[in-house]
Amino acid sequence: MGRKLQSKQTSKKRNPKEGNKFIQQKRKELSNLVDKVLKLTSIFQATGTVTKSWEHHLQIEAIIKDIVNIETPLTKIERSQRKSNLEKYVKWLQDNGAQFEGVDISDFDGYELGLKATKEFAEGSLLLTVPSKLMMSEKNAKESDLSAFISIDPLLQNMPNITLALFLLLEKSNPDSFWKPYIDFLPEKYSTVLYFTLDELAELRPSPAFESSLKLYRSIARQYAYFYNKIHTLEIPVVKNLREIFTFENYR
């Protein structure tokens, strides 16, 4: 009985080689999907009709959905409850020179967290002061290991918002990051069109914001595909560090 039980338990465990093969297979599937996204976001003509723009978006969104499904178990960044990190965040601000007497971070029904005045302020009064060292900036990114990637990539050199996005992702995966209390307090999702469902996007259709929203989603999808290929082909140490944490969900 003991040998049979041991045999059954052993058979349930995935062989390390099989595990590597499984991951390689998923990576291959992912690469194929990424190439499809890159192709779709490259061939679109901006002169098309609204209906064609929507049909094109549905194609991209369907592939992105498959990508997210594959990447979910590969994502290694742990998530925590935002509100549970409030105390650490406030202490970090105070320890590093931020001043905000008479202002608290509070929960507002229907709006999540925001700033609440706890005393009367005269018009024109200074509400808070935040030292520049607490502000994550492009300068920080250029002074970090990411500089090796920035120096060879034209997109990073000309779009500081993307540089900051990758720098934030790297810092988020670093347990010793100076910005950890700040990063742990950031929302996991935002109320922007990048997080809208198809039904929510469709509600925008009569407005000028509809096509702008589709364009933004298409742009982010293309950026993701572009950097996915870069990250998985370049042999730069910092780029290798991004391979296990760069996912569509983490990037958008």
PDB file of C-alpha atoms in Angstrom:
ATOM      1  CA  MET A   1       0.000   0.000   0.000  1.00  0.00           C
ATOM      2  CA  GLY A   2       2.808   2.388   0.947  1.00  0.00           C
ATOM      3  CA  ARG A   3       4.612   1.893  -2.362  1.00  0.00           C
ATOM      4  CA  LYS A   4       1.407   2.292  -4.386  1.00  0.00           C
ATOM      5  CA  LEU A   5       0.505   5.503  -2.538  1.00  0.00           C
ATOM      6  CA  GLN A   6       3.996   6.886  -3.043  1.00  0.00           C
ATOM      7  CA  SER A   7       3.815   5.988  -6.718  1.00  0.00           C
ATOM      8  CA  LYS A   8       0.504   7.825  -7.135  1.00  0.00           C
ATOM      9  CA  GLN A   9       1.808  10.909  -5.351  1.00  0.00           C
ATOM     10  CA  THR A  10       4.947  10.944  -7.486  1.00  0.00           C
ATOM     11  CA  SER A  11       2.930  10.668 -10.680  1.00  0.00           C
ATOM     12  CA  LYS A  12       0.970  13.781  -9.749  1.00  0.00           C
ATOM     13  CA  LYS A  13       4.128  15.886  -9.511  1.00  0.00           C
ATOM     14  CA  ARG A  14       5.186  17.583 -12.717  1.00  0.00           C
ATOM     15  CA  ASN A  15       8.634  16.584 -13.912  1.00  0.00           C
ATOM     16  CA  PRO A  16      10.958  19.652 -13.953  1.00  0.00           C
ATOM     17  CA  LYS A  17      11.675  19.045 -17.639  1.00  0.00           C
ATOM     18  CA  GLU A  18       7.949  18.841 -18.357  1.00  0.00           C
ATOM     19  CA  GLY A  19       7.448  22.086 -16.441  1.00  0.00           C
ATOM     20  CA  ASN A  20      10.096  23.864 -18.522  1.00  0.00           C
ATOM     21  CA  LYS A  21       8.586  22.448 -21.695  1.00  0.00           C
ATOM     22  CA  PHE A  22       5.156  23.725 -20.635  1.00  0.00           C
ATOM     23  CA  ILE A  23       6.524  27.228 -20.005  1.00  0.00           C
ATOM     24  CA  GLN A  24       8.370  27.216 -23.323  1.00  0.00           C
ATOM     25  CA  GLN A  25       5.172  26.197 -25.089  1.00  0.00           C
ATOM     26  CA  LYS A  26       3.254  29.032 -23.431  1.00  0.00           C
ATOM     27  CA  ARG A  27       6.012  31.497 -24.317  1.00  0.00           C
ATOM     28  CA  LYS A  28       5.784  30.395 -27.941  1.00  0.00           C
ATOM     29  CA  GLU A  29       2.003  30.853 -27.931  1.00  0.00           C
ATOM     30  CA  LEU A  30       2.497  34.257 -26.364  1.00  0.00           C
ATOM     31  CA  SER A  31       5.061  35.314 -28.966  1.00  0.00           C
ATOM     32  CA  ASN A  32       2.693  34.343 -31.777  1.00  0.00           C
ATOM     33  CA  LEU A  33      -0.123  36.366 -30.233  1.00  0.00           C
ATOM     34  CA  VAL A  34       2.172  39.355 -29.686  1.00  0.00           C
ATOM     35  CA  ASP A  35       3.175  39.259 -33.360  1.00  0.00           C
ATOM     36  CA  LYS A  36      -0.508  39.306 -34.318  1.00  0.00           C
ATOM     37  CA  VAL A  37      -1.082  42.374 -32.146  1.00  0.00           C
ATOM     38  CA  LEU A  38       1.920  44.120 -33.682  1.00  0.00           C
ATOM     39  CA  LYS A  39       0.653  43.360 -37.173  1.00  0.00           C
ATOM     40  CA  LEU A  40      -2.925  44.439 -36.424  1.00  0.00           C
ATOM     41  CA  THR A  41      -1.869  47.720 -34.847  1.00  0.00           C
ATOM     42  CA  SER A  42       0.459  48.456 -37.781  1.00  0.00           C
ATOM     43  CA  ILE A  43      -1.943  47.964 -40.698  1.00  0.00           C
ATOM     44  CA  PHE A  44      -4.868  50.002 -39.380  1.00  0.00           C
ATOM     45  CA  GLN A  45      -5.798  53.023 -41.474  1.00  0.00           C
ATOM     46  CA  ALA A  46      -6.927  56.053 -39.477  1.00  0.00           C
ATOM     47  CA  THR A  47      -9.202  57.117 -42.367  1.00  0.00           C
ATOM     48  CA  GLY A  48     -11.548  54.180 -41.778  1.00  0.00           C
ATOM     49  CA  THR A  49     -15.126  54.526 -40.571  1.00  0.00           C
ATOM     50  CA  VAL A  50     -16.194  54.343 -36.933  1.00  0.00           C
ATOM     51  CA  THR A  51     -17.647  50.896 -37.595  1.00  0.00           C
ATOM     52  CA  LYS A  52     -14.348  49.666 -39.020  1.00  0.00           C
ATOM     53  CA  SER A  53     -12.476  51.157 -36.063  1.00  0.00           C
ATOM     54  CA  TRP A  54     -14.733  49.220 -33.694  1.00  0.00           C
ATOM     55  CA  GLU A  55     -14.332  45.964 -35.634  1.00  0.00           C
ATOM     56  CA  HIS A  56     -10.583  46.468 -35.590  1.00  0.00           C
ATOM     57  CA  HIS A  57     -10.669  47.087 -31.832  1.00  0.00           C
ATOM     58  CA  LEU A  58     -12.636  43.876 -31.271  1.00  0.00           C
ATOM     59  CA  GLN A  59      -9.916  41.926 -33.078  1.00  0.00           C
ATOM     60  CA  ILE A  60      -7.161  43.468 -30.968  1.00  0.00           C
ATOM     61  CA  GLU A  61      -9.100  43.075 -27.723  1.00  0.00           C
ATOM     62  CA  ALA A  62      -9.750  39.375 -28.404  1.00  0.00           C
ATOM     63  CA  ILE A  63      -6.028  38.696 -28.855  1.00  0.00           C
ATOM     64  CA  ILE A  64      -5.122  40.772 -25.793  1.00  0.00           C
ATOM     65  CA  LYS A  65      -7.604  38.714 -23.778  1.00  0.00           C
ATOM     66  CA  ASP A  66      -5.790  35.526 -24.836  1.00  0.00           C
ATOM     67  CA  ILE A  67      -2.464  37.144 -23.940  1.00  0.00           C
ATOM     68  CA  VAL A  68      -3.690  38.101 -20.466  1.00  0.00           C
ATOM     69  CA  ASN A  69      -4.966  34.559 -19.873  1.00  0.00           C
ATOM     70  CA  ILE A  70      -1.531  33.128 -20.686  1.00  0.00           C
ATOM     71  CA  GLU A  71       0.388  35.760 -18.728  1.00  0.00           C
ATOM     72  CA  THR A  72      -1.678  35.602 -15.539  1.00  0.00           C
ATOM     73  CA  PRO A  73       0.113  32.564 -13.998  1.00  0.00           C
ATOM     74  CA  LEU A  74       3.463  33.886 -15.247  1.00  0.00           C
ATOM     75  CA  THR A  75       3.081  37.186 -13.418  1.00  0.00           C
ATOM     76  CA  LYS A  76       5.106  37.105 -10.208  1.00  0.00           C
ATOM     77  CA  ILE A  77       4.223  40.481  -8.707  1.00  0.00           C
ATOM     78  CA  GLU A  78       2.177  40.022  -5.548  1.00  0.00           C
ATOM     79  CA  ARG A  79      -0.783  42.277  -4.922  1.00  0.00           C
ATOM     80  CA  SER A  80      -1.901  43.540  -1.546  1.00  0.00           C
ATOM     81  CA  GLN A  81      -4.852  45.504  -0.219  1.00  0.00           C
ATOM     82  CA  ARG A  82      -4.217  49.166  -0.912  1.00  0.00           C
ATOM     83  CA  LYS A  83      -5.770  50.501   2.289  1.00  0.00           C
ATOM     84  CA  SER A  84      -3.657  48.181   4.439  1.00  0.00           C
ATOM     85  CA  ASN A  85      -0.573  50.059   3.197  1.00  0.00           C
ATOM     86  CA  LEU A  86      -1.865  53.527   4.109  1.00  0.00           C
ATOM     87  CA  GLU A  87      -0.014  53.807   7.429  1.00  0.00           C
ATOM     88  CA  LYS A  88       3.335  52.815   5.884  1.00  0.00           C
ATOM     89  CA  TYR A  89       2.807  55.265   3.038  1.00  0.00           C
ATOM     90  CA  VAL A  90       2.053  58.192   5.369  1.00  0.00           C
ATOM     91  CA  LYS A  91       5.081  57.351   7.537  1.00  0.00           C
ATOM     92  CA  TRP A  92       7.284  57.213   4.435  1.00  0.00           C
ATOM     93  CA  LEU A  93       6.062  60.660   3.396  1.00  0.00           C
ATOM     94  CA  GLN A  94       6.701  62.126   6.848  1.00  0.00           C
ATOM     95  CA  ASP A  95      10.114  60.479   7.233  1.00  0.00           C
ATOM     96  CA  ASN A  96      11.216  62.014   3.945  1.00  0.00           C
ATOM     97  CA  GLY A  97      10.126  65.576   4.571  1.00  0.00           C
ATOM     98  CA  ALA A  98       6.589  65.781   3.195  1.00  0.00           C
ATOM     99  CA  GLN A  99       4.381  68.239   5.097  1.00  0.00           C
ATOM    100  CA  PHE A 100       0.591  68.018   5.076  1.00  0.00           C
ATOM    101  CA  GLU A 101      -0.742  69.263   8.399  1.00  0.00           C
ATOM    102  CA  GLY A 102      -4.525  69.541   8.344  1.00  0.00           C
ATOM    103  CA  VAL A 103      -4.917  67.086   5.462  1.00  0.00           C
ATOM    104  CA  ASP A 104      -5.705  63.364   5.720  1.00  0.00           C
ATOM    105  CA  ILE A 105      -6.061  60.549   3.203  1.00  0.00           C
ATOM    106  CA  SER A 106      -9.637  59.326   3.591  1.00  0.00           C
ATOM    107  CA  ASP A 107     -12.130  56.971   1.966  1.00  0.00           C
ATOM    108  CA  PHE A 108     -14.945  58.682   0.049  1.00  0.00           C
ATOM    109  CA  ASP A 109     -18.014  56.608  -0.823  1.00  0.00           C
ATOM    110  CA  GLY A 110     -18.094  55.965  -4.548  1.00  0.00           C
ATOM    111  CA  TYR A 111     -14.723  57.607  -5.125  1.00  0.00           C
ATOM    112  CA  GLU A 112     -12.331  55.442  -3.091  1.00  0.00           C
ATOM    113  CA  LEU A 113      -9.423  57.365  -1.499  1.00  0.00           C
ATOM    114  CA  GLY A 114      -8.857  61.095  -1.588  1.00  0.00           C
ATOM    115  CA  LEU A 115      -7.595  64.064   0.433  1.00  0.00           C
ATOM    116  CA  LYS A 116      -9.765  65.501   3.209  1.00  0.00           C
ATOM    117  CA  ALA A 117      -9.136  68.773   5.039  1.00  0.00           C
ATOM    118  CA  THR A 118      -9.287  68.375   8.818  1.00  0.00           C
ATOM    119  CA  LYS A 119      -9.169  72.122   9.500  1.00  0.00           C
ATOM    120  CA  GLU A 120     -10.141  75.399   7.866  1.00  0.00           C
ATOM    121  CA  PHE A 121      -7.743  76.748   5.227  1.00  0.00           C
ATOM    122  CA  ALA A 122      -7.699  80.342   4.088  1.00  0.00           C
ATOM    123  CA  GLU A 123      -7.898  80.876   0.344  1.00  0.00           C
ATOM    124  CA  GLY A 124      -4.428  80.676  -1.181  1.00  0.00           C
ATOM    125  CA  SER A 125      -2.973  78.705   1.747  1.00  0.00           C
ATOM    126  CA  LEU A 126      -0.327  76.047   1.186  1.00  0.00           C
ATOM    127  CA  LEU A 127      -1.978  72.655   1.765  1.00  0.00           C
ATOM    128  CA  LEU A 128       0.981  70.337   1.426  1.00  0.00           C
ATOM    129  CA  THR A 129       4.649  70.223   0.494  1.00  0.00           C
ATOM    130  CA  VAL A 130       6.294  67.258  -1.230  1.00  0.00           C
ATOM    131  CA  PRO A 131      10.108  67.193  -1.661  1.00  0.00           C
ATOM    132  CA  SER A 132      11.347  66.419  -5.162  1.00  0.00           C
ATOM    133  CA  LYS A 133      13.191  63.321  -3.905  1.00  0.00           C
ATOM    134  CA  LEU A 134       9.801  61.684  -3.307  1.00  0.00           C
ATOM    135  CA  MET A 135       8.746  62.230  -6.915  1.00  0.00           C
ATOM    136  CA  MET A 136       9.506  59.372  -9.261  1.00  0.00           C
ATOM    137  CA  SER A 137      10.798  61.016 -12.420  1.00  0.00           C
ATOM    138  CA  GLU A 138      12.481  60.354 -15.742  1.00  0.00           C
ATOM    139  CA  LYS A 139      15.714  61.517 -14.106  1.00  0.00           C
ATOM    140  CA  ASN A 140      15.496  58.613 -11.629  1.00  0.00           C
ATOM    141  CA  ALA A 141      14.988  56.185 -14.495  1.00  0.00           C
ATOM    142  CA  LYS A 142      17.982  57.516 -16.410  1.00  0.00           C
ATOM    143  CA  GLU A 143      20.159  57.155 -13.306  1.00  0.00           C
ATOM    144  CA  SER A 144      19.044  53.551 -12.753  1.00  0.00           C
ATOM    145  CA  ASP A 145      19.967  50.261 -14.439  1.00  0.00           C
ATOM    146  CA  LEU A 146      17.268  51.065 -16.997  1.00  0.00           C
ATOM    147  CA  SER A 147      19.641  53.612 -18.553  1.00  0.00           C
ATOM    148  CA  ALA A 148      21.289  50.812 -20.554  1.00  0.00           C
ATOM    149  CA  PHE A 149      17.940  50.115 -22.241  1.00  0.00           C
ATOM    150  CA  ILE A 150      17.073  53.793 -22.677  1.00  0.00           C
ATOM    151  CA  SER A 151      20.376  54.479 -24.439  1.00  0.00           C
ATOM    152  CA  ILE A 152      19.580  52.074 -27.294  1.00  0.00           C
ATOM    153  CA  ASP A 153      15.819  52.458 -27.652  1.00  0.00           C
ATOM    154  CA  PRO A 154      14.408  55.452 -29.585  1.00  0.00           C
ATOM    155  CA  LEU A 155      10.925  55.056 -28.101  1.00  0.00           C
ATOM    156  CA  LEU A 156      12.243  55.330 -24.539  1.00  0.00           C
ATOM    157  CA  GLN A 157      14.396  58.299 -25.533  1.00  0.00           C
ATOM    158  CA  ASN A 158      11.420  60.229 -26.904  1.00  0.00           C
ATOM    159  CA  MET A 159       8.537  59.133 -24.664  1.00  0.00           C
ATOM    160  CA  PRO A 160       9.325  59.727 -20.966  1.00  0.00           C
ATOM    161  CA  ASN A 161       5.914  58.384 -19.914  1.00  0.00           C
ATOM    162  CA  ILE A 162       6.895  54.942 -21.237  1.00  0.00           C
ATOM    163  CA  THR A 163      10.301  55.189 -19.578  1.00  0.00           C
ATOM    164  CA  LEU A 164       8.560  55.886 -16.273  1.00  0.00           C
ATOM    165  CA  ALA A 165       6.165  52.971 -16.792  1.00  0.00           C
ATOM    166  CA  LEU A 166       9.048  50.506 -17.175  1.00  0.00           C
ATOM    167  CA  PHE A 167      10.965  52.071 -14.293  1.00  0.00           C
ATOM    168  CA  LEU A 168       7.892  51.776 -12.067  1.00  0.00           C
ATOM    169  CA  LEU A 169       7.533  48.120 -13.042  1.00  0.00           C
ATOM    170  CA  LEU A 170      11.156  47.418 -12.142  1.00  0.00           C
ATOM    171  CA  GLU A 171      10.863  49.215  -8.819  1.00  0.00           C
ATOM    172  CA  LYS A 172       7.618  47.387  -8.054  1.00  0.00           C
ATOM    173  CA  SER A 173       9.428  44.069  -8.336  1.00  0.00           C
ATOM    174  CA  ASN A 174      12.242  45.254  -6.049  1.00  0.00           C
ATOM    175  CA  PRO A 175      11.431  44.562  -2.355  1.00  0.00           C
ATOM    176  CA  ASP A 176      14.138  47.041  -1.301  1.00  0.00           C
ATOM    177  CA  SER A 177      12.948  49.905  -3.505  1.00  0.00           C
ATOM    178  CA  PHE A 178      13.001  53.375  -1.946  1.00  0.00           C
ATOM    179  CA  TRP A 179       9.542  53.921  -3.444  1.00  0.00           C
ATOM    180  CA  LYS A 180       8.048  50.667  -2.144  1.00  0.00           C
ATOM    181  CA  PRO A 181       5.614  52.371   0.331  1.00  0.00           C
ATOM    182  CA  TYR A 182       4.414  54.616  -2.505  1.00  0.00           C
ATOM    183  CA  ILE A 183       4.147  51.804  -5.064  1.00  0.00           C
ATOM    184  CA  ASP A 184       2.307  49.510  -2.641  1.00  0.00           C
ATOM    185  CA  PHE A 185      -0.256  52.264  -2.171  1.00  0.00           C
ATOM    186  CA  LEU A 186      -0.995  52.761  -5.871  1.00  0.00           C
ATOM    187  CA  PRO A 187      -4.345  51.467  -7.223  1.00  0.00           C
ATOM    188  CA  GLU A 188      -4.263  48.210  -9.192  1.00  0.00           C
ATOM    189  CA  LYS A 189      -6.834  49.552 -11.650  1.00  0.00           C
ATOM    190  CA  TYR A 190      -7.871  53.000 -12.806  1.00  0.00           C
ATOM    191  CA  SER A 191     -11.132  54.430 -14.107  1.00  0.00           C
ATOM    192  CA  THR A 192      -9.730  55.055 -17.584  1.00  0.00           C
ATOM    193  CA  VAL A 193     -10.793  53.645 -20.946  1.00  0.00           C
ATOM    194  CA  LEU A 194      -7.933  51.136 -20.801  1.00  0.00           C
ATOM    195  CA  TYR A 195      -9.919  49.280 -18.138  1.00  0.00           C
ATOM    196  CA  PHE A 196     -13.352  49.652 -19.765  1.00  0.00           C
ATOM    197  CA  THR A 197     -15.295  46.557 -20.764  1.00  0.00           C
ATOM    198  CA  LEU A 198     -16.524  46.291 -24.355  1.00  0.00           C
ATOM    199  CA  ASP A 199     -20.013  47.288 -23.220  1.00  0.00           C
ATOM    200  CA  GLU A 200     -18.655  50.364 -21.451  1.00  0.00           C
ATOM    201  CA  LEU A 201     -16.645  51.370 -24.512  1.00  0.00           C
ATOM    202  CA  ALA A 202     -19.689  50.891 -26.739  1.00  0.00           C
ATOM    203  CA  GLU A 203     -21.577  53.400 -24.571  1.00  0.00           C
ATOM    204  CA  LEU A 204     -19.101  56.053 -25.732  1.00  0.00           C
ATOM    205  CA  ARG A 205     -19.888  55.445 -29.391  1.00  0.00           C
ATOM    206  CA  PRO A 206     -22.047  58.530 -30.035  1.00  0.00           C
ATOM    207  CA  SER A 207     -19.344  60.816 -28.607  1.00  0.00           C
ATOM    208  CA  PRO A 208     -15.985  62.058 -29.987  1.00  0.00           C
ATOM    209  CA  ALA A 209     -14.335  60.263 -27.048  1.00  0.00           C
ATOM    210  CA  PHE A 210     -15.164  56.904 -28.649  1.00  0.00           C
ATOM    211  CA  GLU A 211     -12.555  56.967 -31.410  1.00  0.00           C
ATOM    212  CA  SER A 212      -9.990  58.601 -29.108  1.00  0.00           C
ATOM    213  CA  SER A 213     -10.497  55.746 -26.645  1.00  0.00           C
ATOM    214  CA  LEU A 214     -10.002  53.109 -29.334  1.00  0.00           C
ATOM    215  CA  LYS A 215      -6.882  54.909 -30.520  1.00  0.00           C
ATOM    216  CA  LEU A 216      -5.448  54.961 -26.985  1.00  0.00           C
ATOM    217  CA  TYR A 217      -6.097  51.243 -26.468  1.00  0.00           C
ATOM    218  CA  ARG A 218      -4.553  50.481 -29.863  1.00  0.00           C
ATOM    219  CA  SER A 219      -1.487  52.559 -28.978  1.00  0.00           C
ATOM    220  CA  ILE A 220      -0.963  50.795 -25.627  1.00  0.00           C
ATOM    221  CA  ALA A 221      -1.430  47.388 -27.260  1.00  0.00           C
ATOM    222  CA  ARG A 222       1.185  48.281 -29.875  1.00  0.00           C
ATOM    223  CA  GLN A 223       3.612  49.570 -27.237  1.00  0.00           C
ATOM    224  CA  TYR A 224       3.170  46.368 -25.257  1.00  0.00           C
ATOM    225  CA  ALA A 225       3.875  44.209 -28.329  1.00  0.00           C
ATOM    226  CA  TYR A 226       6.888  46.324 -29.292  1.00  0.00           C
ATOM    227  CA  PHE A 227       8.477  46.105 -25.844  1.00  0.00           C
ATOM    228  CA  TYR A 228       7.601  42.442 -25.386  1.00  0.00           C
ATOM    229  CA  ASN A 229       9.701  41.606 -28.458  1.00  0.00           C
ATOM    230  CA  LYS A 230      12.517  43.897 -27.335  1.00  0.00           C
ATOM    231  CA  ILE A 231      12.561  42.488 -23.805  1.00  0.00           C
ATOM    232  CA  HIS A 232      12.645  38.896 -25.010  1.00  0.00           C
ATOM    233  CA  THR A 233      15.420  39.390 -27.562  1.00  0.00           C
ATOM    234  CA  LEU A 234      17.897  41.889 -26.084  1.00  0.00           C
ATOM    235  CA  GLU A 235      20.630  40.449 -23.862  1.00  0.00           C
ATOM    236  CA  ILE A 236      20.932  43.361 -21.425  1.00  0.00           C
ATOM    237  CA  PRO A 237      20.807  42.526 -17.674  1.00  0.00           C
ATOM    238  CA  VAL A 238      18.040  45.019 -16.879  1.00  0.00           C
ATOM    239  CA  VAL A 239      15.997  43.782 -19.832  1.00  0.00           C
ATOM    240  CA  LYS A 240      16.335  40.197 -18.617  1.00  0.00           C
ATOM    241  CA  ASN A 241      14.951  41.344 -15.260  1.00  0.00           C
ATOM    242  CA  LEU A 242      11.866  42.631 -17.057  1.00  0.00           C
ATOM    243  CA  ARG A 243      11.076  39.327 -18.762  1.00  0.00           C
ATOM    244  CA  GLU A 244       9.171  37.753 -15.884  1.00  0.00           C
ATOM    245  CA  ILE A 245       7.298  40.904 -14.865  1.00  0.00           C
ATOM    246  CA  PHE A 246       6.466  42.634 -18.149  1.00  0.00           C
ATOM    247  CA  THR A 247       2.870  41.682 -18.906  1.00  0.00           C
ATOM    248  CA  PHE A 248       0.004  43.533 -20.528  1.00  0.00           C
ATOM    249  CA  GLU A 249      -1.805  43.855 -17.192  1.00  0.00           C
ATOM    250  CA  ASN A 250       1.296  45.267 -15.501  1.00  0.00           C
ATOM    251  CA  TYR A 251       2.035  47.661 -18.363  1.00  0.00           C
ATOM    252  CA  ARG A 252      -1.286  49.298 -19.220  1.00  0.00           C
TER     253      ARG A 252
END
